[in-house]
Short mmCIF file of C-alpha atoms in Angstrom, two decimals:
data_model
loop_
_atom_site.label_atom_id
_atom_site.label_comp_id
_atom_site.label_asym_id
_atom_site.label_seq_id
_atom_site.Cartn_x
_atom_site.Cartn_y
_atom_site.Cartn_z
CA MET A 19 9.11 6.96 -11.46
CA THR A 20 7.03 4.41 -13.25
CA THR A 21 3.64 3.41 -11.95
CA THR A 22 4.81 -0.10 -11.09
CA ASN A 23 7.54 1.33 -8.82
CA ALA A 24 5.22 3.76 -7.05
CA VAL A 25 4.99 3.27 -3.28
CA TRP A 26 1.19 3.28 -3.46
CA MET A 27 0.82 0.69 -6.25
CA PRO A 28 0.93 -2.46 -4.03
CA ILE A 29 -1.74 -0.99 -1.77
CA LEU A 30 -3.91 -0.02 -4.74
CA ARG A 31 -3.60 -3.59 -6.06
CA LYS A 32 -4.50 -5.00 -2.65
CA GLU A 33 -7.52 -2.68 -2.37
CA VAL A 34 -8.75 -3.78 -5.80
CA ALA A 35 -8.20 -7.45 -4.91
CA ASN A 36 -10.04 -7.07 -1.59
CA THR A 37 -12.98 -5.12 -2.99
CA SER A 38 -13.21 -4.39 -6.70
CA GLN A 39 -11.76 -1.97 -9.18
CA ARG A 40 -14.98 0.05 -9.14
CA GLN A 41 -15.14 0.22 -5.32
CA ALA A 42 -11.47 1.21 -5.09
CA ALA A 43 -12.05 3.99 -7.63
CA LYS A 44 -15.09 5.24 -5.71
CA LYS A 45 -13.20 5.18 -2.42
CA LEU A 46 -10.40 7.25 -3.95
CA GLY A 47 -12.67 9.64 -5.82
CA ILE A 48 -11.20 8.76 -9.20
CA SER A 49 -12.69 7.07 -12.23
CA ASN A 50 -12.81 3.34 -12.79
CA ALA A 51 -10.95 3.95 -16.06
CA ALA A 52 -8.14 5.73 -14.18
CA VAL A 53 -7.72 2.75 -11.84
CA SER A 54 -7.68 0.41 -14.84
CA LYS A 55 -5.01 2.46 -16.61
CA LEU A 56 -2.93 2.77 -13.43
CA LEU A 57 -2.99 -1.01 -12.95
CA ALA A 58 -2.08 -1.54 -16.61
CA GLY A 59 0.73 1.04 -16.42
CA THR A 60 -0.79 3.22 -19.15
CA TYR A 61 -2.03 6.21 -17.12
CA PRO A 62 -0.42 9.31 -18.70
CA THR A 63 0.50 11.17 -15.47
CA PRO A 64 0.61 8.64 -12.61
CA GLU A 65 2.61 10.89 -10.30
CA ARG A 66 -0.20 13.47 -10.30
CA ILE A 67 -2.91 11.01 -9.31
CA GLY A 68 -0.50 9.11 -7.06
CA LYS A 69 -0.74 11.83 -4.41
CA LYS A 70 -4.49 11.33 -4.22
CA ILE A 71 -4.03 7.58 -3.91
CA GLU A 72 -1.39 7.99 -1.20
CA GLN A 73 -3.68 10.24 0.80
CA GLY A 74 -6.67 7.95 0.30
CA LEU A 75 -5.12 4.53 0.81
CA LEU A 76 -1.87 4.91 2.71
CA ALA A 77 -3.59 6.98 5.39
CA GLN A 78 -6.14 4.24 6.17
CA THR A 79 -5.44 2.53 9.46
CA LEU A 80 -5.31 -1.08 10.54
CA ALA A 81 -4.56 -3.04 13.69
CA CYS A 82 -0.92 -4.16 13.78
CA PRO A 83 -0.43 -7.45 15.67
CA ALA A 84 3.33 -6.95 15.80
CA LEU A 85 3.09 -3.57 17.53
CA GLY A 86 -0.22 -4.06 19.32
CA LYS A 87 -1.54 -0.72 18.08
CA THR A 88 -3.21 0.94 15.13
CA ILE A 89 -0.94 2.09 12.30
CA THR A 90 -1.47 3.43 8.78
CA GLN A 91 -1.26 1.21 5.73
CA GLY A 92 1.77 3.26 4.70
CA GLU A 93 3.53 2.36 7.94
CA CYS A 94 2.55 -1.27 7.42
CA GLN A 95 3.97 -1.22 3.91
CA ASN A 96 7.22 0.36 5.11
CA ALA A 97 7.63 -2.33 7.75
CA ALA A 98 6.80 -5.13 5.31
CA THR A 99 9.21 -3.92 2.66
CA GLY A 100 12.01 -2.73 4.92
CA PRO A 101 15.24 -4.59 5.58
CA ALA A 102 15.62 -6.90 8.57
CA PRO A 103 16.50 -4.81 11.66
CA THR A 104 19.42 -6.98 12.73
CA HIS A 105 20.62 -4.35 15.24
CA ASN A 106 17.68 -4.82 17.64
CA PRO A 107 16.22 -8.16 18.81
CA ASN A 108 12.83 -6.61 19.69
CA LYS A 109 12.46 -4.96 16.29
CA MET A 110 13.58 -8.19 14.64
CA GLY A 111 10.74 -10.02 16.41
CA GLN A 112 8.26 -7.43 15.17
CA TRP A 113 9.69 -7.65 11.66
CA LEU A 114 9.27 -11.45 11.65
CA ILE A 115 5.63 -11.12 12.77
CA CYS A 116 5.08 -8.54 10.03
CA LYS A 117 6.38 -10.87 7.34
CA GLY A 118 3.67 -13.44 8.13
CA CYS A 119 0.87 -10.96 8.84
CA SER A 120 -2.21 -10.94 6.62
CA ASN A 121 -2.19 -7.11 6.69
CA SER A 122 1.07 -7.05 4.74
CA GLN A 123 0.11 -9.78 2.26
CA GLY A 124 0.06 -8.44 -1.29
CA VAL A 125 2.53 -5.71 -0.40
CA ALA A 126 5.58 -5.74 -2.66
CA ARG A 127 8.56 -7.32 -0.98
#
């Protein structure tokens, strides 16, 4: 898996955009240089550090307006990138709300 295809990459990019590269690195407990190399796609072993990023960023929670409850950023990303749930009108309504939600902005679609 390349870094750009990693499930955590869109959330890392969003974290850097919302704060800074240095603050994102500090929050994750990794170096600023590592974040820079990850974003550039030149980190030598992205899968190793990816686990740390997943645990640090995907586990953070946020309020989901579609569900009316708190969910993890990983759950938010899965909902934002998932296919339209055409089998269920209620889930389709939630999916449509998710697509326009500011929480899912910057998540790869």
